[in-house]
Short mmCIF file of C-alpha atoms and ligand atoms in Angstrom, two decimals:
data_model
loop_
_atom_site.label_atom_id
_atom_site.label_comp_id
_atom_site.label_asym_id
_atom_site.label_seq_id
_atom_site.Cartn_x
_atom_site.Cartn_y
_atom_site.Cartn_z
CA MET A 1 11.07 -13.04 35.43
CA LYS A 2 14.78 -12.69 36.47
CA PRO A 3 16.40 -9.25 36.12
CA SER A 4 18.54 -8.81 33.00
CA THR A 5 21.51 -6.53 32.30
CA ALA A 6 20.75 -3.33 30.37
CA PRO A 7 20.60 -4.06 26.68
CA LYS A 8 23.47 -2.76 24.56
CA THR A 9 22.04 -3.63 21.12
CA TYR A 10 18.58 -3.58 19.62
CA ARG A 11 16.69 -4.62 16.52
CA VAL A 12 13.31 -3.27 15.44
CA LYS A 13 11.40 -5.48 13.03
CA SER A 14 8.52 -3.68 11.41
CA PHE A 15 5.80 -5.49 9.52
CA GLY A 16 2.93 -4.01 7.44
CA CYS A 17 2.31 -0.51 6.38
CA GLN A 18 4.57 2.54 6.02
CA MET A 19 3.29 3.97 9.25
CA ASN A 20 4.69 1.05 11.08
CA VAL A 21 8.04 1.77 9.28
CA TYR A 22 7.79 5.27 10.57
CA ASP A 23 6.91 4.14 14.08
CA GLY A 24 9.78 1.67 13.97
CA GLU A 25 12.22 4.43 13.04
CA ARG A 26 11.01 6.54 15.90
CA MET A 27 11.25 3.70 18.41
CA ALA A 28 14.83 3.09 17.14
CA GLU A 29 15.58 6.86 17.78
CA LEU A 30 14.24 6.47 21.33
CA LEU A 31 16.46 3.59 21.95
CA GLY A 32 19.39 5.27 20.33
CA ASP A 33 18.93 8.13 22.76
CA ARG A 34 19.50 5.59 25.54
CA GLY A 35 22.86 4.70 24.02
CA ILE A 36 21.61 1.37 22.70
CA THR A 37 22.98 0.70 19.25
CA PRO A 38 21.54 -1.37 16.30
CA ALA A 39 22.66 -4.99 16.49
CA PRO A 40 25.16 -5.80 13.70
CA GLU A 41 23.85 -7.81 10.80
CA GLY A 42 23.77 -11.59 11.70
CA GLU A 43 24.08 -11.02 15.46
CA GLU A 44 21.38 -11.72 18.00
CA ALA A 45 20.23 -8.37 19.56
CA ASP A 46 19.88 -7.82 23.37
CA LEU A 47 16.52 -6.24 22.78
CA VAL A 48 14.12 -6.96 19.97
CA VAL A 49 11.04 -4.90 19.12
CA LEU A 50 8.44 -6.80 16.99
CA ASN A 51 6.43 -3.99 15.42
CA THR A 52 3.38 -5.92 14.28
CA CYS A 53 0.58 -5.56 11.78
CA HIS A 54 -2.93 -6.83 12.28
CA ILE A 55 -4.63 -5.94 9.01
CA ARG A 56 -4.72 -9.30 7.39
CA GLU A 57 -3.84 -12.95 7.96
CA LYS A 58 -3.43 -14.65 11.27
CA ALA A 59 -0.86 -12.05 12.18
CA ALA A 60 -1.06 -12.83 15.89
CA GLU A 61 -0.02 -16.45 15.30
CA LYS A 62 2.98 -15.11 13.33
CA VAL A 63 4.03 -13.03 16.42
CA TYR A 64 4.06 -16.15 18.57
CA SER A 65 6.19 -18.07 16.11
CA ASP A 66 8.59 -15.06 15.85
CA ILE A 67 8.85 -14.97 19.61
CA GLY A 68 9.61 -18.63 19.72
CA ARG A 69 12.28 -18.25 17.04
CA LEU A 70 13.93 -15.35 18.99
CA VAL A 71 14.07 -17.36 22.22
CA LYS A 72 15.64 -20.31 20.42
CA ALA A 73 18.15 -18.13 18.54
CA GLY A 74 19.04 -16.50 21.93
CA GLU A 75 19.52 -19.79 23.60
CA ALA A 76 21.87 -20.98 20.83
CA VAL A 77 24.25 -18.12 21.72
CA GLY A 78 23.58 -18.20 25.46
CA LYS A 79 21.52 -15.15 25.83
CA LYS A 80 17.96 -14.19 26.67
CA PRO A 81 16.89 -11.28 24.61
CA LEU A 82 14.41 -8.72 25.96
CA ILE A 83 11.39 -8.82 23.70
CA ALA A 84 8.85 -6.04 23.14
CA VAL A 85 5.78 -6.48 21.03
CA ALA A 86 4.59 -3.24 19.52
CA GLY A 87 2.19 -2.23 16.72
CA CYS A 88 -1.36 -3.17 15.97
CA VAL A 89 -1.29 -6.78 17.29
CA ALA A 90 -0.02 -5.41 20.55
CA GLN A 91 -2.93 -2.99 20.64
CA ALA A 92 -5.61 -5.68 19.77
CA GLU A 93 -4.21 -8.55 21.79
CA GLY A 94 -1.95 -7.05 24.45
CA GLU A 95 -3.27 -8.97 27.43
CA GLU A 96 -3.29 -12.30 25.60
CA ILE A 97 0.29 -11.86 24.53
CA MET A 98 1.39 -11.28 28.08
CA ALA A 99 -0.49 -14.37 29.17
CA ARG A 100 0.65 -16.65 26.40
CA ALA A 101 4.22 -15.54 25.89
CA PRO A 102 6.31 -15.33 29.12
CA ALA A 103 9.35 -14.41 27.05
CA VAL A 104 7.77 -11.07 26.22
CA SER A 105 8.42 -8.38 28.81
CA MET A 106 6.92 -5.34 27.04
CA VAL A 107 3.66 -4.84 25.08
CA VAL A 108 3.19 -1.36 23.70
CA GLY A 109 0.47 -0.07 21.47
CA PRO A 110 0.97 2.32 18.51
CA GLN A 111 -0.17 5.32 20.58
CA ALA A 112 2.00 4.55 23.64
CA TYR A 113 5.43 3.73 22.23
CA HIS A 114 6.95 7.00 23.51
CA ARG A 115 6.89 5.27 26.96
CA LEU A 116 9.15 2.39 25.69
CA PRO A 117 12.23 3.71 27.61
CA GLU A 118 10.35 3.67 30.99
CA MET A 119 9.03 0.17 30.19
CA LEU A 120 12.58 -0.89 29.32
CA ASP A 121 13.80 0.28 32.74
CA ARG A 122 11.22 -1.85 34.36
CA ALA A 123 11.98 -4.83 32.09
CA VAL A 124 15.63 -4.71 33.01
CA LYS A 125 14.55 -5.08 36.65
CA GLY A 126 12.54 -8.13 35.74
CA GLU A 127 9.13 -6.58 35.62
CA ARG A 128 6.72 -7.03 32.82
CA ALA A 129 4.55 -4.17 31.47
CA ALA A 130 1.80 -3.54 28.90
CA ASP A 131 0.77 -0.14 27.78
CA THR A 132 -2.09 0.12 25.21
CA ASP A 133 -3.38 3.50 26.19
CA MET A 134 -4.49 5.77 23.35
CA PRO A 135 -3.69 9.30 24.49
CA ALA A 136 -4.32 11.60 21.54
CA ILE A 137 -1.13 13.12 20.25
CA ALA A 138 0.90 13.03 23.48
CA LYS A 139 3.29 10.53 21.86
CA PHE A 140 4.77 12.95 19.32
CA ASP A 141 5.66 15.55 21.87
CA SER A 142 7.85 13.12 23.87
CA LEU A 143 9.82 11.68 20.99
CA PRO A 144 13.41 12.78 20.30
CA GLN A 145 14.32 14.87 17.32
CA ARG A 146 14.62 13.26 13.89
CA ARG A 147 18.01 12.15 12.71
CA LYS A 148 17.15 10.43 9.52
CA ILE A 149 19.98 10.51 6.97
CA GLY A 150 18.62 8.79 3.84
CA PRO A 151 17.27 10.76 0.94
CA THR A 152 13.65 9.62 1.45
CA ALA A 153 11.74 9.98 4.67
CA PHE A 154 8.26 9.40 6.10
CA LEU A 155 6.44 11.93 8.16
CA THR A 156 3.25 10.83 9.96
CA VAL A 157 0.82 13.74 9.83
CA GLN A 158 -2.39 12.03 10.70
CA GLU A 159 -3.31 8.89 12.47
CA GLY A 160 -6.40 6.77 13.04
CA CYS A 161 -9.64 6.23 11.20
CA ASP A 162 -13.27 7.09 11.74
CA LYS A 163 -14.54 5.40 8.60
CA PHE A 164 -15.24 1.97 9.97
CA CYS A 165 -15.12 -0.01 6.77
CA THR A 166 -16.78 -3.26 7.78
CA TYR A 167 -13.69 -5.41 7.04
CA CYS A 168 -11.10 -3.25 8.79
CA VAL A 169 -9.39 -3.35 12.14
CA VAL A 170 -7.67 -0.04 11.88
CA PRO A 171 -10.32 2.07 13.68
CA TYR A 172 -9.93 -0.42 16.62
CA THR A 173 -6.18 -0.63 16.63
CA ARG A 174 -5.14 2.94 15.65
CA GLY A 175 -8.13 4.77 17.22
CA ALA A 176 -9.99 7.85 16.08
CA GLU A 177 -8.73 10.23 13.40
CA ILE A 178 -6.29 12.83 14.78
CA SER A 179 -4.18 15.43 12.95
CA ARG A 180 -0.74 16.52 14.30
CA PRO A 181 -0.36 20.26 14.62
CA PHE A 182 0.79 22.26 11.62
CA SER A 183 3.78 23.89 13.26
CA ASP A 184 5.07 20.59 14.67
CA LEU A 185 4.98 19.14 11.17
CA ILE A 186 6.81 22.03 9.58
CA ILE A 187 9.56 21.67 12.19
CA GLU A 188 9.73 17.91 11.73
CA ALA A 189 9.95 18.31 7.96
CA GLN A 190 12.68 20.96 8.29
CA LYS A 191 14.68 18.57 10.62
CA LEU A 192 14.37 15.73 8.15
CA VAL A 193 15.60 17.95 5.24
CA GLU A 194 18.57 19.22 7.44
CA ALA A 195 19.32 15.47 8.15
CA GLY A 196 19.44 14.73 4.41
CA ALA A 197 15.90 13.99 3.22
CA ARG A 198 15.17 15.25 -0.31
CA GLU A 199 11.81 13.52 -0.50
CA ILE A 200 9.14 13.46 2.20
CA THR A 201 6.08 11.11 2.10
CA LEU A 202 3.35 12.45 4.33
CA LEU A 203 1.68 9.47 6.10
CA GLY A 204 -1.74 8.88 7.49
CA GLN A 205 -4.35 6.10 7.52
CA ASN A 206 -6.57 8.91 6.04
CA VAL A 207 -3.88 11.38 5.20
CA ASN A 208 -6.21 13.59 3.20
CA ALA A 209 -8.37 13.97 6.27
CA TRP A 210 -5.53 16.04 7.80
CA SER A 211 -6.69 19.43 9.03
CA GLY A 212 -5.16 22.10 11.16
CA GLY A 213 -4.56 25.83 11.72
CA ASP A 214 -1.42 27.31 10.01
CA ASP A 215 0.91 29.80 11.62
CA LYS A 216 -1.52 32.64 11.09
CA GLY A 217 -4.36 30.60 12.57
CA ARG A 218 -6.03 29.96 9.19
CA ALA A 219 -7.73 26.58 8.70
CA GLN A 220 -5.79 24.35 6.36
CA GLY A 221 -6.32 21.00 4.78
CA LEU A 222 -3.65 18.70 3.40
CA ALA A 223 -3.15 20.92 0.35
CA GLY A 224 -2.23 23.84 2.63
CA LEU A 225 0.21 21.68 4.54
CA ILE A 226 1.79 20.45 1.31
CA ARG A 227 2.15 24.03 0.03
CA ALA A 228 3.89 25.06 3.26
CA ILE A 229 6.23 22.07 3.31
CA ALA A 230 7.04 22.78 -0.38
CA LYS A 231 8.63 26.07 0.73
CA ILE A 232 11.44 24.24 2.57
CA ASP A 233 14.70 24.78 0.68
CA GLY A 234 16.50 21.59 -0.18
CA LEU A 235 13.39 19.50 -0.24
CA GLU A 236 12.71 18.43 -3.78
CA ARG A 237 9.73 15.99 -3.64
CA ILE A 238 6.49 15.50 -1.64
CA ARG A 239 4.24 12.49 -1.72
CA TYR A 240 1.40 11.42 0.56
CA THR A 241 -0.38 8.25 1.32
CA THR A 242 -3.06 6.79 1.95
CA SER A 243 -6.11 8.73 0.91
CA HIS A 244 -9.83 8.12 1.26
CA PRO A 245 -12.19 9.17 -1.58
CA ALA A 246 -14.61 10.81 0.96
CA ASP A 247 -11.87 13.23 2.20
CA MET A 248 -10.80 14.49 -1.17
CA ASP A 249 -11.21 18.22 -1.86
CA GLU A 250 -10.74 20.61 -4.69
CA ALA A 251 -7.67 22.15 -3.05
CA LEU A 252 -5.74 18.95 -3.05
CA ILE A 253 -6.68 18.17 -6.65
CA ALA A 254 -5.59 21.71 -7.64
CA ALA A 255 -2.31 21.37 -5.75
CA HIS A 256 -1.38 18.51 -8.11
CA GLY A 257 -1.52 20.98 -11.01
CA GLU A 258 0.24 23.77 -9.24
CA VAL A 259 2.81 22.61 -6.76
CA GLU A 260 5.90 21.48 -8.59
CA LYS A 261 7.36 19.50 -5.73
CA LEU A 262 4.19 17.47 -5.38
CA MET A 263 4.80 14.26 -7.32
CA PRO A 264 2.29 13.02 -9.99
CA TYR A 265 1.15 9.99 -8.03
CA LEU A 266 -2.06 9.18 -6.25
CA HIS A 267 -2.80 6.14 -4.12
CA LEU A 268 -6.58 6.04 -3.77
CA PRO A 269 -8.02 2.70 -2.56
CA VAL A 270 -11.33 1.70 -4.14
CA GLN A 271 -11.62 -1.97 -2.76
CA SER A 272 -14.26 -3.07 -5.21
CA GLY A 273 -16.00 -2.03 -8.46
CA ALA A 274 -19.47 -3.14 -7.46
CA ASP A 275 -21.78 -0.72 -5.65
CA ARG A 276 -23.57 -3.35 -3.59
CA VAL A 277 -20.21 -4.63 -2.22
CA LEU A 278 -19.02 -1.07 -1.64
CA LYS A 279 -22.16 -0.41 0.42
CA ALA A 280 -21.76 -3.59 2.41
CA MET A 281 -18.13 -2.50 3.09
CA ASN A 282 -19.41 0.87 4.37
CA ARG A 283 -17.29 2.69 1.80
CA SER A 284 -18.95 6.03 1.18
CA HIS A 285 -18.30 6.14 -2.58
CA THR A 286 -19.71 4.25 -5.60
CA ALA A 287 -17.71 2.99 -8.56
CA GLU A 288 -18.97 5.96 -10.54
CA SER A 289 -18.22 8.64 -7.99
CA TYR A 290 -14.72 7.19 -7.57
CA LEU A 291 -14.08 7.27 -11.36
CA ARG A 292 -15.31 10.95 -11.62
CA LEU A 293 -12.86 11.76 -8.83
CA LEU A 294 -9.97 10.24 -10.71
CA GLU A 295 -11.02 12.16 -13.77
CA ARG A 296 -10.58 15.42 -11.82
CA PHE A 297 -7.11 14.48 -10.76
CA ARG A 298 -6.25 13.59 -14.36
CA ALA A 299 -7.67 16.94 -15.53
CA ALA A 300 -5.35 18.74 -13.04
CA ARG A 301 -2.33 16.63 -13.73
CA PRO A 302 -2.69 14.60 -17.00
CA ASP A 303 0.42 12.40 -16.36
CA ILE A 304 -0.66 11.42 -12.84
CA ALA A 305 0.14 7.75 -11.97
CA LEU A 306 -2.82 6.12 -10.25
CA SER A 307 -2.70 3.42 -7.65
CA GLY A 308 -5.24 1.71 -5.52
CA ASP A 309 -6.12 -1.11 -3.12
CA PHE A 310 -8.52 -3.95 -3.82
CA ILE A 311 -10.14 -6.72 -1.75
CA VAL A 312 -11.47 -9.84 -3.56
CA GLY A 313 -13.88 -12.21 -1.95
CA PHE A 314 -15.65 -9.91 0.41
CA PRO A 315 -18.57 -11.79 1.93
CA GLY A 316 -21.35 -12.19 -0.61
CA GLU A 317 -19.26 -11.11 -3.59
CA THR A 318 -20.81 -12.71 -6.72
CA GLU A 319 -19.01 -13.49 -10.01
CA ALA A 320 -20.82 -10.65 -11.62
CA GLU A 321 -19.67 -8.25 -8.86
CA PHE A 322 -16.18 -9.37 -9.23
CA ALA A 323 -16.44 -8.73 -12.99
CA ASP A 324 -17.49 -5.14 -12.06
CA THR A 325 -14.08 -4.76 -10.30
CA LEU A 326 -12.33 -6.01 -13.39
CA SER A 327 -14.23 -3.47 -15.51
CA LEU A 328 -13.25 -0.66 -13.22
CA VAL A 329 -9.62 -1.71 -13.51
CA ASP A 330 -9.93 -1.74 -17.29
CA GLU A 331 -11.32 1.75 -17.18
CA VAL A 332 -8.72 3.31 -14.77
CA ARG A 333 -5.58 1.63 -16.15
CA TYR A 334 -3.68 1.83 -12.86
CA ALA A 335 0.05 2.41 -12.95
CA GLN A 336 0.41 0.16 -9.91
CA ALA A 337 -1.93 -1.33 -7.31
CA TYR A 338 -2.27 -3.60 -4.29
CA SER A 339 -4.75 -6.45 -4.12
CA PHE A 340 -5.72 -8.76 -1.30
CA LYS A 341 -7.89 -11.70 -0.46
CA TYR A 342 -10.56 -10.79 2.03
CA SER A 343 -9.39 -11.89 5.51
CA PRO A 344 -12.02 -11.91 8.35
CA ARG A 345 -10.69 -9.84 11.28
CA PRO A 346 -12.08 -10.66 14.68
CA GLY A 347 -14.33 -7.93 16.01
CA THR A 348 -15.19 -6.43 12.60
CA PRO A 349 -18.82 -6.57 11.21
CA ALA A 350 -17.85 -8.37 8.03
CA ALA A 351 -16.24 -11.29 9.91
CA THR A 352 -19.75 -12.50 10.86
CA MET A 353 -21.55 -11.61 7.67
CA ASP A 354 -23.34 -14.33 5.65
CA GLY A 355 -21.80 -15.55 2.35
CA GLN A 356 -18.11 -15.95 3.31
CA ILE A 357 -16.33 -16.89 0.12
CA ALA A 358 -14.40 -20.16 -0.34
CA ARG A 359 -10.65 -19.94 -0.41
CA GLU A 360 -10.39 -21.45 -3.91
CA VAL A 361 -12.80 -18.88 -5.28
CA MET A 362 -10.76 -16.07 -3.64
CA ASP A 363 -7.50 -17.52 -5.02
CA GLU A 364 -8.89 -17.65 -8.52
CA ARG A 365 -10.35 -14.15 -8.41
CA LEU A 366 -7.09 -12.70 -7.04
CA GLN A 367 -5.13 -14.28 -9.79
CA ARG A 368 -7.42 -12.78 -12.47
CA LEU A 369 -7.34 -9.34 -10.81
CA GLN A 370 -3.53 -9.44 -10.46
CA ALA A 371 -3.11 -10.49 -14.06
CA ALA A 372 -5.10 -7.35 -15.11
CA LEU A 373 -3.25 -5.09 -12.68
CA ASN A 374 0.17 -6.46 -13.84
CA ARG A 375 -0.79 -5.99 -17.46
CA ASP A 376 -1.66 -2.31 -16.79
CA GLN A 377 1.43 -1.70 -14.72
CA PHE A 378 3.64 -3.04 -17.55
CA ALA A 379 1.71 -0.96 -20.08
CA PHE A 380 2.29 2.14 -17.90
CA ASN A 381 6.03 1.41 -17.80
CA GLN A 382 6.16 0.77 -21.46
CA ALA A 383 4.35 4.12 -22.16
CA SER A 384 7.01 5.87 -20.11
CA VAL A 385 9.84 4.71 -22.38
CA GLY A 386 11.40 7.71 -24.09
CA LYS A 387 10.55 10.17 -21.27
CA ILE A 388 13.39 12.15 -19.71
CA CYS A 389 12.81 12.72 -16.05
CA ASP A 390 14.37 13.36 -12.70
CA VAL A 391 15.34 10.26 -10.61
CA LEU A 392 16.20 10.53 -6.96
CA VAL A 393 19.02 8.10 -6.29
CA GLU A 394 18.10 5.94 -3.27
CA ARG A 395 20.68 3.14 -3.26
CA LYS A 396 23.24 1.11 -5.13
CA GLY A 397 22.00 -1.56 -7.60
CA LYS A 398 22.91 -5.22 -7.58
CA HIS A 399 25.75 -4.85 -9.97
CA GLU A 400 28.89 -2.74 -9.62
CA GLY A 401 28.32 0.78 -10.91
CA GLN A 402 24.54 0.44 -10.91
CA TRP A 403 22.16 2.81 -9.16
CA LEU A 404 18.51 2.57 -8.14
CA GLY A 405 16.08 5.40 -7.73
CA LYS A 406 12.51 6.48 -8.30
CA SER A 407 10.89 8.35 -11.16
CA PRO A 408 8.33 11.08 -10.36
CA TRP A 409 5.66 8.37 -10.94
CA LEU A 410 7.14 6.14 -8.25
CA GLN A 411 8.59 3.63 -10.72
CA SER A 412 11.91 2.00 -9.74
CA VAL A 413 14.55 2.98 -12.26
CA TRP A 414 18.07 1.54 -12.49
CA PHE A 415 20.95 2.92 -14.43
CA GLU A 416 24.71 3.13 -14.60
CA GLY A 417 27.00 6.20 -14.32
CA ASP A 418 28.68 8.68 -12.07
CA CYS A 419 26.46 9.75 -9.18
CA ALA A 420 25.85 9.27 -5.43
CA ILE A 421 22.96 8.34 -3.13
CA GLY A 422 20.80 11.36 -2.63
CA ASP A 423 21.54 12.94 -6.00
CA MET A 424 18.67 14.08 -8.20
CA VAL A 425 19.80 13.09 -11.70
CA THR A 426 18.26 13.36 -15.18
CA VAL A 427 17.55 10.04 -16.75
CA GLU A 428 16.14 8.88 -20.05
CA LEU A 429 13.74 6.02 -19.55
CA ALA A 430 15.06 3.47 -22.06
CA GLU A 431 13.56 0.04 -21.44
CA ALA A 432 10.48 -1.10 -19.52
CA GLY A 433 10.10 -4.24 -17.40
CA PRO A 434 7.03 -5.23 -15.42
CA ASN A 435 8.31 -3.86 -12.21
CA SER A 436 11.13 -1.43 -13.12
CA LEU A 437 12.71 0.54 -15.91
CA LYS A 438 16.22 0.79 -17.23
CA GLY A 439 17.41 4.34 -17.57
CA LEU A 440 20.23 6.12 -19.28
CA LEU A 441 21.97 8.81 -17.22
CA ARG A 442 21.67 12.14 -19.14
CA GLN A 443 22.91 14.45 -16.44
CA SER A 444 24.46 13.76 -13.04
CA ALA A 445 22.67 16.68 -11.35
CA ALA A 446 19.20 17.70 -12.59
CA VAL A 447 18.93 21.13 -14.10
CA ALA A 448 16.55 23.33 -12.05
N1 LIG B 1 -8.94 -8.25 4.40
C1 LIG B 1 -8.27 -8.01 3.25
N2 LIG B 1 -7.70 -6.79 2.97
C2 LIG B 1 -7.90 -5.83 3.91
N3 LIG B 1 -7.42 -4.53 3.88
C3 LIG B 1 -7.87 -3.98 5.06
N4 LIG B 1 -8.50 -4.85 5.76
C4 LIG B 1 -8.59 -6.10 5.15
C5 LIG B 1 -9.10 -7.29 5.35
N5 LIG B 1 -9.80 -7.57 6.45
C6 LIG B 1 -6.78 -3.97 2.80
C7 LIG B 1 -7.54 -2.82 2.16
C8 LIG B 1 -6.83 -1.63 2.66
C9 LIG B 1 -5.40 -2.13 2.69
C10 LIG B 1 -4.52 -1.32 3.57
O1 LIG B 1 -5.55 -3.39 3.29
O2 LIG B 1 -7.44 -2.92 0.73
O3 LIG B 1 -6.91 -0.49 1.77
FE1 LIG B 2 -9.63 0.69 7.25
FE2 LIG B 2 -11.55 1.87 5.78
FE3 LIG B 2 -10.23 3.27 7.68
FE4 LIG B 2 -8.96 2.52 5.47
S1 LIG B 2 -10.70 3.91 5.52
S2 LIG B 2 -8.21 2.42 7.54
S3 LIG B 2 -9.80 0.52 5.02
S4 LIG B 2 -11.60 1.53 8.00
#
């Protein structure tokens, strides 16, 4: 490959989960430290980072078509962008990407992206490099300080997964569970708040598996970390995602009843309502143990909004087993949830199991499940009408004078009135839609 000139502009395109969004922001900060600036909207960037997701679909194929599109778009304006492939597809298929896509000069896994600047130096000289090492934790120590300016921010506290659900690639692409040290997290949270964040969402593939020693050396779980972060002045709201039922403890449940800044929302994937399927998935819970766990959260925080993940059409799933999933949904009445068709991932045990389900059957089941979930989400929104709550203003709405923000239950709320991005305002929830609520501004700044 011929040497290029040093890139002046970059674009990071993140796909998939919130952790990829966080990683994308941190890669942008690394590039920003090099004096490279975000490419203006509508302009081809000199350097493009494709921060990929491998969890479902033929994600790898999508990467190749994105690369092809970037090359063409570059040619049209007479430039050859430097292309880096990052994220979970990079981790899983790094060598293949290097072999199949000569336009790519950097492949960097989710645990190695702190080395992106060095790789960039080599790429500028015309060398190609792949780095899919998985050094535990080293990455975070070599990243620049946070300079997030929006009112909401992500903070990765834990990465990786040891659970090995039989359908999932995460344990292979993100590696074993590791927790970032307590003191690093307190410092990063403080920096985010100094930079304007009023809400922090703690991230981890198994966020509630986080553990560490606090500043006095005492062992803490996620609840202890949340309580410590809640002490930061200027921070108003704390959320966390995603949790695993097996890592839940009493301290976290209790925190929902006691820590005012901890928002009344829980995302707890269940995947299926049928115990045989759960066992084949290597989930360590049953439908019943999951429901009892939710009951304990509801006892601690009666208004808690519940969310979950579902997979339909796991190999061998019968109609009766799918009906068990619908019954579980009826019982929980989720405020919001995510549902997916099973997608065989190369290298996972489920991909070669007997009883792979036909696409049409999956489509039909997904439709029925989503109808039930949408019904419950709308019902949850309708039941919120009349409530007066805080809304953190995140952005301007579509129409002049309109604002958009989130309720404590993570509902999107839009309203009109005099305020600014980052304000915590008091709003009366006045009208419910399936995906959002209309609010009436009651007070421009919330009363403490
Ligand atoms: N097929 C379909 N959905 C999957 N998920 C993870 N792996 C797969 C797969 N192979 C879903 C699970 C998980 C969410 C992040 O993605 O529901 O909780
Ligand atoms: Fe994947 Fe299961 Fe780990 Fe979640 S808990 S990341 S679904 S293996």
